[in-house]
mmCIF file of C-alpha atoms in Angstrom:
data_model
loop_
_atom_site.group_PDB
_atom_site.id
_atom_site.type_symbol
_atom_site.label_atom_id
_atom_site.label_comp_id
_atom_site.label_asym_id
_atom_site.label_seq_id
_atom_site.Cartn_x
_atom_site.Cartn_y
_atom_site.Cartn_z
ATOM 1 C CA MET A 185 131.517 102.841 82.678
ATOM 2 C CA ASN A 186 128.289 102.038 84.517
ATOM 3 C CA THR A 187 126.037 104.603 82.824
ATOM 4 C CA LEU A 188 127.547 105.069 79.352
ATOM 5 C CA LEU A 189 128.275 102.960 76.299
ATOM 6 C CA LEU A 190 131.300 104.112 74.292
ATOM 7 C CA GLU A 191 131.991 103.227 70.662
ATOM 8 C CA PRO A 192 134.894 104.929 68.863
ATOM 9 C CA HIS A 193 134.796 104.610 65.076
ATOM 10 C CA ASN A 194 136.608 106.422 62.284
ATOM 11 C CA GLY A 195 137.502 109.482 64.369
ATOM 12 C CA VAL A 196 134.029 109.684 65.927
ATOM 13 C CA LEU A 197 133.197 108.775 69.530
ATOM 14 C CA HIS A 198 129.626 107.544 69.910
ATOM 15 C CA ILE A 199 128.413 107.974 73.502
ATOM 16 C CA THR A 200 125.139 106.319 74.509
ATOM 17 C CA LEU A 201 123.495 107.383 77.774
ATOM 18 C CA ASN A 202 122.713 103.961 79.175
ATOM 19 C CA ARG A 203 120.143 103.979 81.977
ATOM 20 C CA PRO A 204 117.128 102.864 79.940
ATOM 21 C CA ASP A 205 115.173 101.720 83.010
ATOM 22 C CA CYS A 206 114.755 105.400 84.013
ATOM 23 C CA ARG A 207 114.743 106.950 80.526
ATOM 24 C CA ASN A 208 118.441 107.776 80.955
ATOM 25 C CA ALA A 209 117.849 110.191 83.816
ATOM 26 C CA MET A 210 121.055 112.092 84.588
ATOM 27 C CA SER A 211 122.495 110.754 87.838
ATOM 28 C CA LEU A 212 125.589 112.232 89.472
ATOM 29 C CA GLU A 213 127.433 109.076 88.405
ATOM 30 C CA MET A 214 126.467 109.722 84.777
ATOM 31 C CA VAL A 215 127.536 113.369 85.052
ATOM 32 C CA ASN A 216 130.920 112.313 86.436
ATOM 33 C CA GLU A 217 131.440 109.566 83.876
ATOM 34 C CA LEU A 218 130.518 111.824 80.970
ATOM 35 C CA SER A 219 132.805 114.571 82.264
ATOM 36 C CA SER A 220 135.651 112.060 82.612
ATOM 37 C CA VAL A 221 135.200 110.767 79.067
ATOM 38 C CA LEU A 222 135.174 114.265 77.593
ATOM 39 C CA ALA A 223 138.309 115.239 79.525
ATOM 40 C CA GLN A 224 140.193 112.324 77.947
ATOM 41 C CA LEU A 225 139.353 113.145 74.321
ATOM 42 C CA ASP A 226 142.389 113.648 72.111
ATOM 43 C CA SER A 227 143.004 115.186 68.704
ATOM 44 C CA GLN A 228 142.215 111.871 67.000
ATOM 45 C CA THR A 229 138.572 112.314 67.983
ATOM 46 C CA ARG A 230 136.979 114.744 65.552
ATOM 47 C CA ALA A 231 133.321 114.432 66.525
ATOM 48 C CA VAL A 232 131.255 113.232 69.479
ATOM 49 C CA VAL A 233 127.780 111.779 68.961
ATOM 50 C CA ILE A 234 125.545 111.558 72.045
ATOM 51 C CA SER A 235 122.352 109.492 72.030
ATOM 52 C CA GLY A 236 120.273 107.526 74.517
ATOM 53 C CA ALA A 237 119.491 103.841 75.001
ATOM 54 C CA GLY A 238 116.006 102.349 74.993
ATOM 55 C CA GLY A 239 114.282 104.899 72.759
ATOM 56 C CA HIS A 240 114.859 107.936 74.988
ATOM 57 C CA PHE A 241 117.580 110.585 75.073
ATOM 58 C CA CYS A 242 117.419 111.832 78.670
ATOM 59 C CA ALA A 243 114.476 112.525 81.000
ATOM 60 C CA GLY A 244 116.364 115.063 83.124
ATOM 61 C CA ALA A 245 117.874 114.824 86.586
ATOM 62 C CA ASP A 246 117.606 111.645 88.624
ATOM 63 C CA VAL A 247 115.172 112.559 91.411
ATOM 64 C CA LYS A 248 116.698 109.853 93.636
ATOM 65 C CA ASP A 249 119.944 111.836 93.711
ATOM 66 C CA LEU A 250 118.047 114.942 94.792
ATOM 67 C CA VAL A 251 116.410 113.090 97.670
ATOM 68 C CA THR A 252 119.689 111.668 98.990
ATOM 69 C CA ALA A 253 121.981 114.659 98.308
ATOM 70 C CA GLY A 254 121.355 116.369 101.656
ATOM 71 C CA ASN A 255 123.565 119.429 102.060
ATOM 72 C CA GLN A 256 125.330 118.612 98.786
ATOM 73 C CA LEU A 257 122.360 119.708 96.663
ATOM 74 C CA GLN A 258 123.987 122.956 95.534
ATOM 75 C CA ALA A 259 127.213 121.201 94.525
ATOM 76 C CA LEU A 260 125.230 118.470 92.765
ATOM 77 C CA ASN A 261 123.266 120.995 90.745
ATOM 78 C CA ARG A 262 126.342 123.031 89.859
ATOM 79 C CA ALA A 263 128.174 119.896 88.680
ATOM 80 C CA PHE A 264 125.654 119.536 85.881
ATOM 81 C CA GLY A 265 126.176 123.159 84.856
ATOM 82 C CA THR A 266 129.912 122.497 84.706
ATOM 83 C CA LEU A 267 129.247 119.500 82.463
ATOM 84 C CA LEU A 268 127.203 121.662 80.091
ATOM 85 C CA GLN A 269 130.058 124.172 79.969
ATOM 86 C CA GLU A 270 132.502 121.373 79.180
ATOM 87 C CA VAL A 271 130.354 119.981 76.377
ATOM 88 C CA GLN A 272 129.851 123.404 74.829
ATOM 89 C CA ALA A 273 133.580 124.228 74.929
ATOM 90 C CA LEU A 274 134.788 120.992 73.311
ATOM 91 C CA PRO A 275 136.869 121.612 70.172
ATOM 92 C CA GLN A 276 135.252 118.523 68.666
ATOM 93 C CA VAL A 277 131.925 118.799 66.850
ATOM 94 C CA VAL A 278 129.165 117.622 69.207
ATOM 95 C CA ILE A 279 126.122 115.999 67.611
ATOM 96 C CA VAL A 280 123.073 114.819 69.550
ATOM 97 C CA VAL A 281 120.501 112.306 68.301
ATOM 98 C CA LEU A 282 117.244 112.943 70.141
ATOM 99 C CA GLN A 283 114.436 110.413 70.620
ATOM 100 C CA GLY A 284 111.722 109.967 73.219
ATOM 101 C CA ALA A 285 112.186 112.090 76.327
ATOM 102 C CA VAL A 286 114.390 115.189 75.920
ATOM 103 C CA LEU A 287 113.496 116.846 79.215
ATOM 104 C CA GLY A 288 115.202 119.065 81.773
ATOM 105 C CA GLY A 289 118.884 118.187 81.748
ATOM 106 C CA GLY A 290 118.411 116.299 78.483
ATOM 107 C CA PHE A 291 117.015 119.473 76.953
ATOM 108 C CA GLY A 292 119.987 121.391 78.350
ATOM 109 C CA LEU A 293 122.405 118.905 76.804
ATOM 110 C CA ALA A 294 120.684 119.326 73.441
ATOM 111 C CA CYS A 295 121.100 123.104 73.748
ATOM 112 C CA VAL A 296 124.901 122.899 74.007
ATOM 113 C CA SER A 297 125.300 120.656 70.961
ATOM 114 C CA ASP A 298 126.660 121.919 67.661
ATOM 115 C CA ILE A 299 124.222 119.884 65.589
ATOM 116 C CA ALA A 300 120.961 118.359 66.835
ATOM 117 C CA ILE A 301 118.963 115.692 64.994
ATOM 118 C CA ALA A 302 115.583 114.661 66.384
ATOM 119 C CA ASP A 303 112.789 112.211 65.828
ATOM 120 C CA HIS A 304 109.657 114.188 64.992
ATOM 121 C CA GLN A 305 107.813 112.605 67.924
ATOM 122 C CA ALA A 306 110.519 113.265 70.531
ATOM 123 C CA GLN A 307 109.133 115.055 73.585
ATOM 124 C CA PHE A 308 110.950 118.209 74.695
ATOM 125 C CA GLY A 309 110.316 120.348 77.754
ATOM 126 C CA LEU A 310 111.484 122.042 80.923
ATOM 127 C CA PRO A 311 109.347 120.330 83.572
ATOM 128 C CA GLU A 312 111.211 121.699 86.599
ATOM 129 C CA THR A 313 108.717 124.355 87.641
ATOM 130 C CA SER A 314 105.874 121.820 87.570
ATOM 131 C CA LEU A 315 107.830 119.924 90.246
ATOM 132 C CA GLY A 316 108.432 123.029 92.341
ATOM 133 C CA LEU A 317 112.044 123.174 91.111
ATOM 134 C CA LEU A 318 114.125 125.482 88.892
ATOM 135 C CA PRO A 319 115.958 124.830 85.602
ATOM 136 C CA ALA A 320 118.863 126.499 87.363
ATOM 137 C CA GLN A 321 121.829 125.251 85.331
ATOM 138 C CA ILE A 322 119.978 124.781 82.060
ATOM 139 C CA ALA A 323 118.376 128.220 81.758
ATOM 140 C CA PRO A 324 121.370 130.216 80.414
ATOM 141 C CA PHE A 325 122.040 127.664 77.683
ATOM 142 C CA VAL A 326 118.378 127.532 76.653
ATOM 143 C CA VAL A 327 118.271 131.333 76.408
ATOM 144 C CA LYS A 328 121.330 131.363 74.188
ATOM 145 C CA ARG A 329 119.860 128.625 72.009
ATOM 146 C CA ILE A 330 116.346 129.963 71.402
ATOM 147 C CA GLY A 331 116.216 133.483 72.871
ATOM 148 C CA LEU A 332 114.804 134.927 76.075
ATOM 149 C CA THR A 333 111.155 135.238 75.008
ATOM 150 C CA GLN A 334 110.682 131.590 74.057
ATOM 151 C CA ALA A 335 112.798 130.397 76.989
ATOM 152 C CA ARG A 336 110.528 132.284 79.393
ATOM 153 C CA ARG A 337 107.426 130.741 77.842
ATOM 154 C CA LEU A 338 108.762 127.193 78.023
ATOM 155 C CA ALA A 339 110.270 127.444 81.505
ATOM 156 C CA LEU A 340 107.272 129.189 83.084
ATOM 157 C CA THR A 341 104.667 126.810 81.634
ATOM 158 C CA ALA A 342 106.594 123.504 81.659
ATOM 159 C CA ALA A 343 105.024 122.988 78.227
ATOM 160 C CA ARG A 344 105.852 119.844 76.251
ATOM 161 C CA PHE A 345 106.494 120.019 72.528
ATOM 162 C CA ASP A 346 107.583 117.659 69.764
ATOM 163 C CA GLY A 347 110.554 117.532 67.429
ATOM 164 C CA LEU A 348 108.837 119.582 64.736
ATOM 165 C CA GLU A 349 108.282 122.502 67.124
ATOM 166 C CA ALA A 350 111.815 122.044 68.448
ATOM 167 C CA GLU A 351 113.075 122.582 64.906
ATOM 168 C CA GLN A 352 110.915 125.695 64.504
ATOM 169 C CA LEU A 353 112.323 127.076 67.775
ATOM 170 C CA GLY A 354 115.917 126.408 66.744
ATOM 171 C CA VAL A 355 116.597 123.748 69.371
ATOM 172 C CA VAL A 356 117.263 121.179 66.652
ATOM 173 C CA HIS A 357 118.467 121.451 63.079
ATOM 174 C CA PHE A 358 116.860 118.370 61.518
ATOM 175 C CA THR A 359 113.787 116.264 62.281
ATOM 176 C CA GLU A 360 113.227 112.826 60.804
ATOM 177 C CA ARG A 361 110.218 110.503 60.825
ATOM 178 C CA ASP A 362 111.767 107.064 61.389
ATOM 179 C CA PRO A 363 114.934 105.483 62.813
ATOM 180 C CA GLN A 364 116.350 104.735 59.361
ATOM 181 C CA ALA A 365 116.037 108.385 58.337
ATOM 182 C CA LEU A 366 117.650 109.442 61.641
ATOM 183 C CA ALA A 367 120.593 107.143 60.989
ATOM 184 C CA GLN A 368 120.962 108.373 57.422
ATOM 185 C CA ARG A 369 120.875 112.001 58.534
ATOM 186 C CA LEU A 370 123.576 111.289 61.109
ATOM 187 C CA ASP A 371 125.735 109.637 58.449
ATOM 188 C CA ASP A 372 125.256 112.621 56.134
ATOM 189 C CA VAL A 373 126.168 115.130 58.858
ATOM 190 C CA LEU A 374 129.229 113.150 59.921
ATOM 191 C CA GLY A 375 130.328 112.958 56.301
ATOM 192 C CA GLN A 376 130.195 116.737 56.106
ATOM 193 C CA VAL A 377 132.016 117.215 59.427
ATOM 194 C CA LEU A 378 134.835 114.845 58.446
ATOM 195 C CA LYS A 379 135.520 116.871 55.300
ATOM 196 C CA CYS A 380 136.559 119.780 57.531
ATOM 197 C CA ALA A 381 139.990 120.155 59.106
ATOM 198 C CA PRO A 382 139.720 119.313 62.819
ATOM 199 C CA GLY A 383 141.975 122.118 64.009
ATOM 200 C CA ALA A 384 140.165 124.679 61.887
ATOM 201 C CA ASN A 385 136.823 123.406 63.184
ATOM 202 C CA GLY A 386 137.974 123.692 66.798
ATOM 203 C CA ARG A 387 139.149 127.283 66.466
ATOM 204 C CA THR A 388 136.125 128.288 64.383
ATOM 205 C CA LYS A 389 133.854 126.936 67.112
ATOM 206 C CA ALA A 390 135.793 128.889 69.753
ATOM 207 C CA LEU A 391 135.426 132.113 67.740
ATOM 208 C CA LEU A 392 131.702 131.579 67.251
ATOM 209 C CA LEU A 393 131.161 131.020 70.976
ATOM 210 C CA ALA A 394 133.314 134.034 71.879
ATOM 211 C CA SER A 395 131.295 136.259 69.544
ATOM 212 C CA VAL A 396 128.248 135.855 71.795
ATOM 213 C CA ASN A 397 129.800 137.416 74.902
ATOM 214 C CA GLU A 398 133.072 139.129 74.063
ATOM 215 C CA PRO A 399 133.569 142.611 72.567
ATOM 216 C CA LEU A 400 133.585 142.595 68.770
ATOM 217 C CA GLU A 401 137.013 144.220 68.569
ATOM 218 C CA ALA A 402 138.596 141.475 70.660
ATOM 219 C CA VAL A 403 136.951 138.689 68.647
ATOM 220 C CA LEU A 404 138.044 140.217 65.331
ATOM 221 C CA ASP A 405 141.609 140.733 66.551
ATOM 222 C CA ARG A 406 141.823 137.139 67.749
ATOM 223 C CA GLY A 407 140.247 135.957 64.501
ATOM 224 C CA ALA A 408 142.930 137.745 62.465
ATOM 225 C CA GLN A 409 145.676 136.200 64.580
ATOM 226 C CA TRP A 410 144.234 132.700 64.314
ATOM 227 C CA PHE A 411 143.636 133.102 60.572
ATOM 228 C CA ALA A 412 147.298 133.999 59.999
ATOM 229 C CA GLU A 413 148.366 131.029 62.121
ATOM 230 C CA ALA A 414 146.006 128.748 60.178
ATOM 231 C CA VAL A 415 147.455 129.785 56.811
ATOM 232 C CA ARG A 416 150.937 128.811 58.009
ATOM 233 C CA SER A 417 149.820 125.664 59.829
ATOM 234 C CA GLU A 418 150.173 122.087 58.622
ATOM 235 C CA GLU A 419 146.424 121.970 58.013
ATOM 236 C CA GLY A 420 146.396 125.240 56.102
ATOM 237 C CA ILE A 421 149.297 124.232 53.879
ATOM 238 C CA GLU A 422 147.765 120.810 53.216
ATOM 239 C CA GLY A 423 144.327 122.279 52.508
ATOM 240 C CA THR A 424 145.519 124.921 50.053
ATOM 241 C CA GLN A 425 147.837 122.464 48.284
ATOM 242 C CA ALA A 426 145.016 119.941 47.982
ATOM 243 C CA PHE A 427 142.792 122.623 46.462
ATOM 244 C CA VAL A 428 145.431 123.601 43.880
ATOM 245 C CA GLN A 429 146.196 119.963 43.105
ATOM 246 C CA LYS A 430 142.483 119.114 42.845
ATOM 247 C CA ARG A 431 142.601 116.312 45.421
ATOM 248 C CA LYS A 432 141.084 115.663 48.816
ATOM 249 C CA PRO A 433 143.090 116.840 51.855
ATOM 250 C CA ARG A 434 144.489 114.137 54.125
ATOM 251 C CA TRP A 435 141.908 114.698 56.873
ATOM 252 C CA CYS A 436 138.969 114.122 54.528
ATOM 253 C CA LYS A 437 137.279 110.818 55.333
#
């Protein structure tokens, strides 16, 4: 990997965006490498943690790619949207740790995470319109994260805001004031995630995402089917037996 650092540990894959010289701007190479890594995840990986090297998460698209893309600009832009779809659909729990610049594509990546933890001084924003561009692939995910009204305000002003406002808007779930507190919060969240059965988490996430767009009747029918399957599954049997026997289930780290 030229643009990512990978560190698997205890069922968690830590992915560091590693282009610190340009605040981890999202190049096409990074998009492709990240997509490749996610496609190779297996059931042993229960959570994915994405952070950035050098004190920044991601400053958005790499402008150099835009200049050299020529007639491939549309495909280049759409590739990032596909990546966001892939991240959002992962059965694993996706956690982002946000510091420094969380702009454009970095903001979009934060919006498809399951759990977002931010430094209170991190800088968020959608700067595209101030460059004469559009947040074309990011916009739908931002709307789903914070609602249409706030998304319109942020996209049409290119306003910058910090981690505290990001928490108020619902972009992030936790803000911390120093690196040690960020690390501790991540440990706490991972501890909670690893108490949950991975298969149950994956299907629960799929149901939650489906509830946004699909008819209620279809979601409830599928939920009933999956619930019955879960009760009879290896996880369901282990979980209920562990509860009765007053012990931790096997998946609990």
